Coordinates of C-alpha atoms and ligand atoms in Angstrom, one line a residue:
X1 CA 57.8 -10.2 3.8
X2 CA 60.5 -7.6 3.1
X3 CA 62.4 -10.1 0.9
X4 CA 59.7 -10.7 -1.5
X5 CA 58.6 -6.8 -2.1
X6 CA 60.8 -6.9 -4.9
X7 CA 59.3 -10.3 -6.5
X8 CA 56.1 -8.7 -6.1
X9 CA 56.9 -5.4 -7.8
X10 CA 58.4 -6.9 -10.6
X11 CA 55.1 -8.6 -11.3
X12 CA 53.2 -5.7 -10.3
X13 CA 55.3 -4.3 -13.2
X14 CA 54.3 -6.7 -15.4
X15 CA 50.4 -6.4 -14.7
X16 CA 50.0 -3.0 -14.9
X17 CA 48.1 -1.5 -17.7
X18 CA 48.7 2.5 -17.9
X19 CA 47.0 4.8 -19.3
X20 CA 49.0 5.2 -21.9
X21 CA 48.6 1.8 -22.8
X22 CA 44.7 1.4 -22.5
X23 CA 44.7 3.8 -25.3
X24 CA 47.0 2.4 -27.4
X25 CA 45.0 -1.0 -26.9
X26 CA 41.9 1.2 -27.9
X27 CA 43.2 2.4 -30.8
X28 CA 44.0 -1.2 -32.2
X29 CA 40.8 -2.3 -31.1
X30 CA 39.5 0.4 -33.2
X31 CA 40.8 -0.8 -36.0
X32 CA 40.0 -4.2 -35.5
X33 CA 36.3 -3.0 -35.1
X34 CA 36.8 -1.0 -38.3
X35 CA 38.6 -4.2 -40.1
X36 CA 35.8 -6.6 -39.3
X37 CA 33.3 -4.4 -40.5
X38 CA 34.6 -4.1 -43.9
X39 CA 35.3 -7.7 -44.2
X40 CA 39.2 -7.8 -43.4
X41 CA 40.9 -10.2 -41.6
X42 CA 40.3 -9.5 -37.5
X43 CA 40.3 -10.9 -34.8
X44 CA 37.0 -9.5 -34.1
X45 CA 34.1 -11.4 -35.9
X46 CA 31.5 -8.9 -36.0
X47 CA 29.0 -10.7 -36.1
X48 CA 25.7 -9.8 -37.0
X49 CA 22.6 -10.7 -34.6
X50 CA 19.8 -9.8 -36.6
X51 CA 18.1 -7.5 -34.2
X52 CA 17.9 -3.5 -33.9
X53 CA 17.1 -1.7 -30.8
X54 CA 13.5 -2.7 -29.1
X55 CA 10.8 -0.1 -29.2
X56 CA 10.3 -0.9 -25.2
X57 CA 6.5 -1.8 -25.8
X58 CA 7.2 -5.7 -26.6
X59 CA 4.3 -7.5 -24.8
X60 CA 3.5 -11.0 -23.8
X61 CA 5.0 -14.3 -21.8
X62 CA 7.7 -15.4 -23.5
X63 CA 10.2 -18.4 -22.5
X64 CA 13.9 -17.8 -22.1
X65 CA 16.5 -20.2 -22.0
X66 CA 20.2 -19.0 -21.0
X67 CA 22.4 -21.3 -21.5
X68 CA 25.8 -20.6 -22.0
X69 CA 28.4 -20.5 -18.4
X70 CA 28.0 -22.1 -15.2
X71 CA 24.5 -22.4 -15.2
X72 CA 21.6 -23.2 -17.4
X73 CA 18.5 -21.1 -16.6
X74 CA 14.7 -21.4 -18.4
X75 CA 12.1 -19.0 -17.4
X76 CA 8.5 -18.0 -18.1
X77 CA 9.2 -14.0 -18.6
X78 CA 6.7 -11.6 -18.6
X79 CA 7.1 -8.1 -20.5
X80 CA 4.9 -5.6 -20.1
X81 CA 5.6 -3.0 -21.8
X82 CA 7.2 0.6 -21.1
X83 CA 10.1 -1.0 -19.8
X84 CA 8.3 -3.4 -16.9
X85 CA 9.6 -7.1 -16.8
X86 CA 8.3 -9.9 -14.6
X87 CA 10.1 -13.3 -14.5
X88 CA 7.6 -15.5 -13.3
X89 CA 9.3 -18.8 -13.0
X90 CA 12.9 -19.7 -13.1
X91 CA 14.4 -23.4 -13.2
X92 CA 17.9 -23.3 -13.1
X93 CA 20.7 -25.8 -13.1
X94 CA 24.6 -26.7 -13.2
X95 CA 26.2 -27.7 -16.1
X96 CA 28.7 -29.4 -14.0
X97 CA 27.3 -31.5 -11.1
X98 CA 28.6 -30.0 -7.6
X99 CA 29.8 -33.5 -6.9
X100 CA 31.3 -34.5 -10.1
X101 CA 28.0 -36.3 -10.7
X102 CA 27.5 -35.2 -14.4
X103 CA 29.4 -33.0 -16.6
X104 CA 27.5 -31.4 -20.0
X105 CA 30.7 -29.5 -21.0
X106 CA 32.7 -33.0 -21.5
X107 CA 34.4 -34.2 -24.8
X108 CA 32.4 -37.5 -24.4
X109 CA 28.7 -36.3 -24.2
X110 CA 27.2 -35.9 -27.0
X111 CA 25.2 -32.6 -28.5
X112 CA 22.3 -34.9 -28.2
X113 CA 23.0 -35.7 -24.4
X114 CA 23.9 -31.9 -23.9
X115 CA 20.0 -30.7 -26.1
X116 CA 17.9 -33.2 -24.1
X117 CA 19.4 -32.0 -20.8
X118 CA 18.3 -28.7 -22.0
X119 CA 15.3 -29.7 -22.9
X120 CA 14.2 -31.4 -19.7
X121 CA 14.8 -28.0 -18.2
X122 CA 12.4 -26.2 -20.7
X123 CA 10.2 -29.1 -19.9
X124 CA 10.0 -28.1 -16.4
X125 CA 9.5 -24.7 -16.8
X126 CA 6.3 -25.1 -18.6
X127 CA 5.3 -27.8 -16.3
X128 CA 1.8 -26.7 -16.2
X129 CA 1.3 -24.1 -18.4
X130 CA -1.4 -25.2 -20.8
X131 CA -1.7 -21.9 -22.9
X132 CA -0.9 -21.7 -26.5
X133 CA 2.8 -22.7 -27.9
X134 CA 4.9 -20.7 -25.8
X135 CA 7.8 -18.6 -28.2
X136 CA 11.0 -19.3 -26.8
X137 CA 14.1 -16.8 -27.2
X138 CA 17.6 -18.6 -27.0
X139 CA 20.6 -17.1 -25.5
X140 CA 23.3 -19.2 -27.1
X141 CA 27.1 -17.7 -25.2
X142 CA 29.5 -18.8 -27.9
X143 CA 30.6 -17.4 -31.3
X144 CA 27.8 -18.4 -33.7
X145 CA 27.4 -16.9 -37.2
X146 CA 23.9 -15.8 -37.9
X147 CA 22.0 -15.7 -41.3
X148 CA 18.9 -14.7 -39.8
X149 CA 17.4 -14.9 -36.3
X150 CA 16.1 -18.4 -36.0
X151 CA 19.3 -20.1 -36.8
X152 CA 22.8 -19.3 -35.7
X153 CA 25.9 -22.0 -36.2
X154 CA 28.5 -22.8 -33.4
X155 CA 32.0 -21.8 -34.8
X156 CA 34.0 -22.6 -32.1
X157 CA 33.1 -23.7 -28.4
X158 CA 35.0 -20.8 -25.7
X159 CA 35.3 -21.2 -21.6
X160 CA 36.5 -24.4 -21.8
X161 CA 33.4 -26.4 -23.2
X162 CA 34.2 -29.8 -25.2
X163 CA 30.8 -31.3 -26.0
X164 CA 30.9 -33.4 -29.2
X165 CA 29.1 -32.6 -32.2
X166 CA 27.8 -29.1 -31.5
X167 CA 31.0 -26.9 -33.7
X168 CA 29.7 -26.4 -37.3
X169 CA 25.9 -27.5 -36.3
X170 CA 22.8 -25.4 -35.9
X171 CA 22.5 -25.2 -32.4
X172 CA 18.7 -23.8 -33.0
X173 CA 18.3 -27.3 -35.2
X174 CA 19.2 -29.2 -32.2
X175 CA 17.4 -27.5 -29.7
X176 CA 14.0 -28.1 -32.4
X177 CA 14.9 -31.4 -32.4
X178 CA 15.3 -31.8 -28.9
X179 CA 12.5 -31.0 -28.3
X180 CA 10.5 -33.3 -30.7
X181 CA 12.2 -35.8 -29.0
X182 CA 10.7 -34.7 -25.9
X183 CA 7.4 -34.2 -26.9
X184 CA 7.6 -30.9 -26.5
X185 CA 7.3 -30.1 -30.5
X186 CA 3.9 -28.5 -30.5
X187 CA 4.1 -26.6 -26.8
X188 CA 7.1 -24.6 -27.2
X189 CA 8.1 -22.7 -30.5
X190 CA 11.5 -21.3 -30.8
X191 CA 12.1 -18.3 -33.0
X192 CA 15.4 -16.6 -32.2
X193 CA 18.6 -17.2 -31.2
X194 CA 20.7 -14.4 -29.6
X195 CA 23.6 -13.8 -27.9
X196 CA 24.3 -13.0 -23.9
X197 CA 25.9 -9.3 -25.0
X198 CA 22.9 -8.9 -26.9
X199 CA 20.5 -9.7 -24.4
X200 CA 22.0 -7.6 -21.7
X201 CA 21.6 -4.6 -24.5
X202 CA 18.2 -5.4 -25.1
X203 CA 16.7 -5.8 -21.4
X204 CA 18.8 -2.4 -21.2
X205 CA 17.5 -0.7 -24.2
X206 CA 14.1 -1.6 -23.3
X207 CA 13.8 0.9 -20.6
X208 CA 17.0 3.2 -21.4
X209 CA 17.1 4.8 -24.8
X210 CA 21.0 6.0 -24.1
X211 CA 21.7 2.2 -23.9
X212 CA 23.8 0.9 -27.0
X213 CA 26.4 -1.2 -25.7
X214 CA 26.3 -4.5 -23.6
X215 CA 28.4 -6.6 -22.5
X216 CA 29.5 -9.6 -20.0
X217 CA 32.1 -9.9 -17.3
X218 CA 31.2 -13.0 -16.3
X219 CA 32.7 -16.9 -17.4
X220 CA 33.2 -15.4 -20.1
X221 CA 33.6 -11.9 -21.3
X222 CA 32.5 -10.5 -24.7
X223 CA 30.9 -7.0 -26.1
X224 CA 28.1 -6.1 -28.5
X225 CA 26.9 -2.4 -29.2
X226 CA 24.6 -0.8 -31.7
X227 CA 26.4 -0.1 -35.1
X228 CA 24.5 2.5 -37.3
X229 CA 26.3 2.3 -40.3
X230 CA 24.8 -0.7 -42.6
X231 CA 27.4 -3.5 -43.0
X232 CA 27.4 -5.2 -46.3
X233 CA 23.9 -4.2 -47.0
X234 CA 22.5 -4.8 -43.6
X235 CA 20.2 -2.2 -42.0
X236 CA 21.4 -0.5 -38.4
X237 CA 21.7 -3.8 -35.7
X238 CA 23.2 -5.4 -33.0
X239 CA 27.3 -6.3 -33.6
X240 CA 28.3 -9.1 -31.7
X241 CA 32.1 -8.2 -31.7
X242 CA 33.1 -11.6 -30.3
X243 CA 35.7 -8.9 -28.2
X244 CA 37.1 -11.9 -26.0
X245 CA 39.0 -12.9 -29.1
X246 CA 41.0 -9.8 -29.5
X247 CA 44.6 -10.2 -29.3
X248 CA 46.5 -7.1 -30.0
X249 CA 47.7 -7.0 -26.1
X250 CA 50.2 -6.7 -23.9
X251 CA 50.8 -10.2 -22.6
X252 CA 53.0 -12.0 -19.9
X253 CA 54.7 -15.2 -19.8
X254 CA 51.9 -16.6 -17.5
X255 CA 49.4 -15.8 -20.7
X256 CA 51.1 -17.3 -23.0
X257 CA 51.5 -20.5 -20.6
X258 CA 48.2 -20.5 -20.0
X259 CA 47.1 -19.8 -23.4
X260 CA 49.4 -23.1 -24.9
X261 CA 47.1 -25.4 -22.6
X262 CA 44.0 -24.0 -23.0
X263 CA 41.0 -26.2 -24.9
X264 CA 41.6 -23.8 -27.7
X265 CA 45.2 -21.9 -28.1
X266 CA 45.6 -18.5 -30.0
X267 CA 41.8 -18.2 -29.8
X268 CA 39.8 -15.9 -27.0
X269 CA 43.6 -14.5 -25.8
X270 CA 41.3 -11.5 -24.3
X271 CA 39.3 -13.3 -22.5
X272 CA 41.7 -15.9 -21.1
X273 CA 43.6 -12.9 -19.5
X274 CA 39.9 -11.0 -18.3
X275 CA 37.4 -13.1 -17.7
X276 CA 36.0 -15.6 -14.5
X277 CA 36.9 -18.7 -16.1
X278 CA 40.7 -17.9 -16.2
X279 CA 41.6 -14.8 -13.9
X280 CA 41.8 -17.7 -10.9
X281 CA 44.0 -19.5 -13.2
X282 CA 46.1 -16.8 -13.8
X283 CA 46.7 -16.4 -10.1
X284 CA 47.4 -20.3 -9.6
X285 CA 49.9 -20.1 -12.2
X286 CA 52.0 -17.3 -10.6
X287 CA 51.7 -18.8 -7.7
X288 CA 53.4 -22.1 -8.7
X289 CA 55.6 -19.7 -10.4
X290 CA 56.9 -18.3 -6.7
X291 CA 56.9 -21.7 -4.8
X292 CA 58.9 -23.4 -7.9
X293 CA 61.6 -20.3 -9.2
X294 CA 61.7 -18.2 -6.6
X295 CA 61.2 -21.0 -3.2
X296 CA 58.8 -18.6 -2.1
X297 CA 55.5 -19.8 -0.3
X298 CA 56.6 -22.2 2.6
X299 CA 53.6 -24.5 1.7
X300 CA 54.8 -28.0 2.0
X301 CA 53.8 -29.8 -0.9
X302 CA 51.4 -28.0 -3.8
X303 CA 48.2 -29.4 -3.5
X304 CA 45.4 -27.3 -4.9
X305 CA 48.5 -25.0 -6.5
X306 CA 48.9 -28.0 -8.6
X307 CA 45.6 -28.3 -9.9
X308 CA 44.9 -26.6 -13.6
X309 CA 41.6 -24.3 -12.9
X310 CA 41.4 -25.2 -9.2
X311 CA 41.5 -21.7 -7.8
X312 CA 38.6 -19.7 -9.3
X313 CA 37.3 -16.5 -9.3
X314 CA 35.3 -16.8 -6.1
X315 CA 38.6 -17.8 -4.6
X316 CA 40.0 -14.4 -5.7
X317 CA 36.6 -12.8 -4.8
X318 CA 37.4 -13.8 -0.8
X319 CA 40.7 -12.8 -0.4
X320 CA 39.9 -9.8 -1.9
X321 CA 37.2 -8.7 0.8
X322 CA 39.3 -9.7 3.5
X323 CA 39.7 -6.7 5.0
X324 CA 40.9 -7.8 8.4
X325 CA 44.5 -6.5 9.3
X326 CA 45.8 -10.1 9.4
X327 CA 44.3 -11.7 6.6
X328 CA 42.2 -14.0 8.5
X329 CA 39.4 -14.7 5.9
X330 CA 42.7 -16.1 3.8
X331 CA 44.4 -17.5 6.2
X332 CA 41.2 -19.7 7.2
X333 CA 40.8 -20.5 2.9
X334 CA 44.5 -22.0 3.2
X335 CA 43.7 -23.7 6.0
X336 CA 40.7 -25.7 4.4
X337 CA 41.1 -24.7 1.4
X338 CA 45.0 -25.9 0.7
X339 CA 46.0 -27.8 3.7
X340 CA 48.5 -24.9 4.7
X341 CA 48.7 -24.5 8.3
X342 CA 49.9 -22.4 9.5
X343 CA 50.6 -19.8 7.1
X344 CA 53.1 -16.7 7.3
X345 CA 51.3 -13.5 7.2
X346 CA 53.4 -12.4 4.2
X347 CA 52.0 -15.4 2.4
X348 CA 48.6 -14.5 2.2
X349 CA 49.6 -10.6 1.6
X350 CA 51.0 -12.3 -1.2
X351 CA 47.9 -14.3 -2.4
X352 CA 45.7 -11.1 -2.4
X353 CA 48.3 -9.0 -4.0
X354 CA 48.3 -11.3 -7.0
X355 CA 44.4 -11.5 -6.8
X356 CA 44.6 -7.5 -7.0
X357 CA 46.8 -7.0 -9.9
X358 CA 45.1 -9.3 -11.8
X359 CA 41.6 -8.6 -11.4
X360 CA 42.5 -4.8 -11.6
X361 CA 44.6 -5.9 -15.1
X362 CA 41.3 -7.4 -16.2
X363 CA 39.1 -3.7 -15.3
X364 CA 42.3 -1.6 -17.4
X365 CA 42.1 -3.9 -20.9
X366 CA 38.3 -4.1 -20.6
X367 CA 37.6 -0.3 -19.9
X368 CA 40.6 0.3 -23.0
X369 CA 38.2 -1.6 -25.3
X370 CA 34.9 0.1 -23.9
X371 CA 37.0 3.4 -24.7
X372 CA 37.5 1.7 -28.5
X373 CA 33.5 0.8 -28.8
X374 CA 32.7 5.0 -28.0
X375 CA 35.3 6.2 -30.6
X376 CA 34.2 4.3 -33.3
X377 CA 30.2 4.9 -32.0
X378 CA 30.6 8.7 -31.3
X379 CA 34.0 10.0 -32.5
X380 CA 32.8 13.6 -31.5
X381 CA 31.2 12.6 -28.0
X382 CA 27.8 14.2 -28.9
X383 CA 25.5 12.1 -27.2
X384 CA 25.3 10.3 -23.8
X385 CA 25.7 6.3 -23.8
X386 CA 24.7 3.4 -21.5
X387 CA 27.3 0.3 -21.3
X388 CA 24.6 -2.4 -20.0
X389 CA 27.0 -5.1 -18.2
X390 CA 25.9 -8.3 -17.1
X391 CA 27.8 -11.0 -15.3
X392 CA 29.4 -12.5 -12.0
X393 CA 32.9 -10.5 -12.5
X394 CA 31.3 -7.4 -12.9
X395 CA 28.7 -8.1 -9.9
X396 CA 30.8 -10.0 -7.5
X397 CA 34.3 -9.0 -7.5
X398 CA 35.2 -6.7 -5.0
X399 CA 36.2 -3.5 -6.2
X400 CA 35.7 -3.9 -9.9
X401 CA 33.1 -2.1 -11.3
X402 CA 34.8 1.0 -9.1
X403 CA 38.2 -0.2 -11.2
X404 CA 36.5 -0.3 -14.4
X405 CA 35.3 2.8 -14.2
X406 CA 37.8 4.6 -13.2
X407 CA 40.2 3.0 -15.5
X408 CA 37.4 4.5 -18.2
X409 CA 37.6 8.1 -17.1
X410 CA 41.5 8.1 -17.1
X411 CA 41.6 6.5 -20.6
X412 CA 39.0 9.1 -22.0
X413 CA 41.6 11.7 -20.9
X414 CA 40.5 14.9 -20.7
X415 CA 37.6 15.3 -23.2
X416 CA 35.4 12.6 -21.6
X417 CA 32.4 11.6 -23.3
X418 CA 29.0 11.0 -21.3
X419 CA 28.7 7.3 -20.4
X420 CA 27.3 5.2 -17.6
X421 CA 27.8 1.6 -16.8
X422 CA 24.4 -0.3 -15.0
X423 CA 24.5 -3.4 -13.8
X424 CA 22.0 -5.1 -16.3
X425 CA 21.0 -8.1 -13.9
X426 CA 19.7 -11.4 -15.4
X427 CA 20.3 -9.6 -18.9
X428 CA 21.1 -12.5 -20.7
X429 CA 18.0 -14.3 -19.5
X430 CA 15.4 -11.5 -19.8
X431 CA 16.8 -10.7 -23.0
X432 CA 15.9 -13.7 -25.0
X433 CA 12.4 -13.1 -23.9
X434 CA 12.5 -9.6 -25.5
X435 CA 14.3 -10.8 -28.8
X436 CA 11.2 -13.5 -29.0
X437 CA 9.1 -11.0 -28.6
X438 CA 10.5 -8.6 -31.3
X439 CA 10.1 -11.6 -33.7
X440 CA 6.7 -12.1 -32.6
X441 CA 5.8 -8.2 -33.3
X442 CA 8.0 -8.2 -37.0
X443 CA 5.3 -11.4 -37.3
X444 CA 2.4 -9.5 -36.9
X445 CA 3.3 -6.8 -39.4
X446 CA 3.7 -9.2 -42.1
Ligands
BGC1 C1 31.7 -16.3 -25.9 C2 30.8 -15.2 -26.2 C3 30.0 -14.8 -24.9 C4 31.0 -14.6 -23.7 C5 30.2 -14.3 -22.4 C6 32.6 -16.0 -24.7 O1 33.3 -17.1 -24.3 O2 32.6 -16.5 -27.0 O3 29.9 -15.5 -27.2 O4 29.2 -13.7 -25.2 O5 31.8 -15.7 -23.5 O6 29.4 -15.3 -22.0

């Protein structure tokens, strides 16, 4: 192993984000924040969702659908007010078939194909509900630009997804019209459109008052918060920041390879160097990197190295909590896993060091733009702030809610401001329910 410290440190190097640095990220983040506000360019799109803070007293059974990463999920959600939240019925499904069997994130299917497929699932979660028309919320997890809350319009696709004919459509149009073709026309009513940041605020904010920021560390990774100040004549709401597109940052070589054959280059640099979708990547790619340049890794041939997107976060997620002196848990993945038998102990101290510096990379330029968010929210640190966080990352990866925190505190410096992250579970989901039921309440008052 000795021989490869070196190779190992100069990558270590490379991936570590200092203190120094996460506040120099912040402070260009800051002004990005400020810059899209006021109309400038940015490469955050600040986009408006439409919706303020909920009171918490929201009543009534609402239908979510949460579709927007690896899974789709409908369910029947109940609120009840003062903060309490039932989900009575979930039906959940891949977007990718586990076999390969069907694919909704493919150039070649069709918005249509990808709408109905949504709509069979709303069809089965009100499989026998005969109440009234059930309002569904719809937590759409892509850049959309809003002009109210029923109707928001794909800009781009992010995470990979190709599906024709959905950039530059009303995705709340095709959904309606999905589910007229279904029948479903007269038994479910859709009447707002968020997005995931947003919803983890909301199910936050509907119990905590402190809670004004939400974001995901999932597939994908993006930020909303509360902004106060009116924006072009808009009251206080919800800024989606569309954060995963930032791309003031300190990147390596393996970004910018990673970025040139991405579904969409220059866009989402962020996320592609944070997020679940592409830290896994990241790691492949360095570890081609060593069998190719530096003859490193005795692995006979490259097999599942080769593979774009073939190691993925889960794969990072066990190696990390090996914690078995030898490395057995990885030593049995390359076994099954990538055909290497046997492998060299340094090998697989190898794989989880790369898995480390990534994923702890990821924690540093996240908590730098958390830092940004609290600046421009509460430049004097006066009051105390929730970050409601939401997402497989942030849940499942050993270790990194611990890094991410920590990373916060030494970026704050010495004159910290009050702020706790919580695990918002199932944010995305319950939160549509909540939006639908904020439209449902602004209804009433008219
Ligand atoms: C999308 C965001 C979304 C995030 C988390 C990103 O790829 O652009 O809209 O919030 O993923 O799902």
């Amino acid at each position: 192993m000795e021989r490869w410290k070196p190779v190992l440190q100069r990558l270590e190097e490379q991936f570590w984000i200092s203190p120094e640095m996460m506040q120099a990220v912040a402070q260009k983040f800051q002004n990005a924040i400020r810059a899209g506000l006021t109309g400038q360019r940015s490469s955050l799109k600040m986009l408006p969702s439409y919706l303020a803070r909920p009171t918490g007293q929201e009543q009534g059974l609402f239908l979510a659908l949460d579709f927007g990463g690896t899974n789709v999920r409908v369910s029947q959600v109940e609120l009840g007010g003062r903060g309490r939240i039932r989900v009575l019925r979930r039906v959940a499904k891949a977007i990718k078939g586990p076999k390969g069997d069907y694919d909704y994130t493919r150039e070649q299917v069709t918005a249509e194909e990808l709408f109905d497929f949504l709509a069979s699932l709303i069809a089965e979660a009100i499989d026998g509900y005969t109440g009234e028309a059930i309002r569904l919320g719809h937590t759409f997890s892509f850049p959309s630009r809003q002009k109210d809350i029923g109707h928001a319009e794909l800009i781009h696709w992010a995470k990979e997804f190709r599906t024709s004919g959905v950039e530059g459509q009303d995705v709340g149009k095709l959904l309606t019209e999905a589910l007229a073709r279904r029948g479903l026309g007269g038994r479910v009513e859709p009447v707002a459109i968020i997005n995931d940041t947003v919803g983890t605020l909301l199910t936050a904010a509907y119990g905590d008052k402190d809670a004004d920021i939400g974001s995901i560390l999932g597939t994908g990774h993006n930020t909303c918060y509360m902004e106060t100040n009116p924006i072009s004549g808009l009251g206080p709401m919800i800024i989606n920041m569309e954060s995963g597109n930032f791309d003031r940052l300190p990147f390596t070589a393996y970004d910018e390879a990673l970025d040139s054959y991405s579904h969409k280059p220059g866009e989402q640099r962020l996320e592609k160097m944070v997020s679940g979708h592409y830290v896994g990547e990241l790691v492949r790619r360095m570890i081609l990197d060593l069998m190719e340049k530096e003859g490193w890794l005795s692995f006979q041939e490259q097999g599942i190295f080769a593979r774009a997107f073939a190691i993925r976060a889960e794969d990072l997620s066990l190696w990390l909590s090996d914690r078995s002196s030898n490395l057995e848990e990885i030593e049995r993945w390359l076994h099954f896993r990538a055909a290497v038998r046997p492998s060299k102990f340094g090998e697989r101290y190898t794989l989880r060091s790369l898995a480390e510096m990534v994923v702890r990379r990821s924690a540093r330029l996240v908590a730098a733009t958390y830092l940004a968010v609290l600046n421009h929210r509460d430049p004097e640190g006066k009051s105390s702030h929730t970050i409601a966080v939401d997402g497989s990352l942030y849940e499942k990866m050993p270790g990194y809610g611990e890094a991410l925190q920590e990373a916060l505190a030494e970026a704050q410096g010495s004159h910290p401001v009050e702020v706790k992250m919580r695990l918002t579970k199932a944010g995305s989901e319950v939160g549509a329910a909540i939006a639908a039921a904020v439209v449902s309440s602004r209804r009433r008052l008219l």
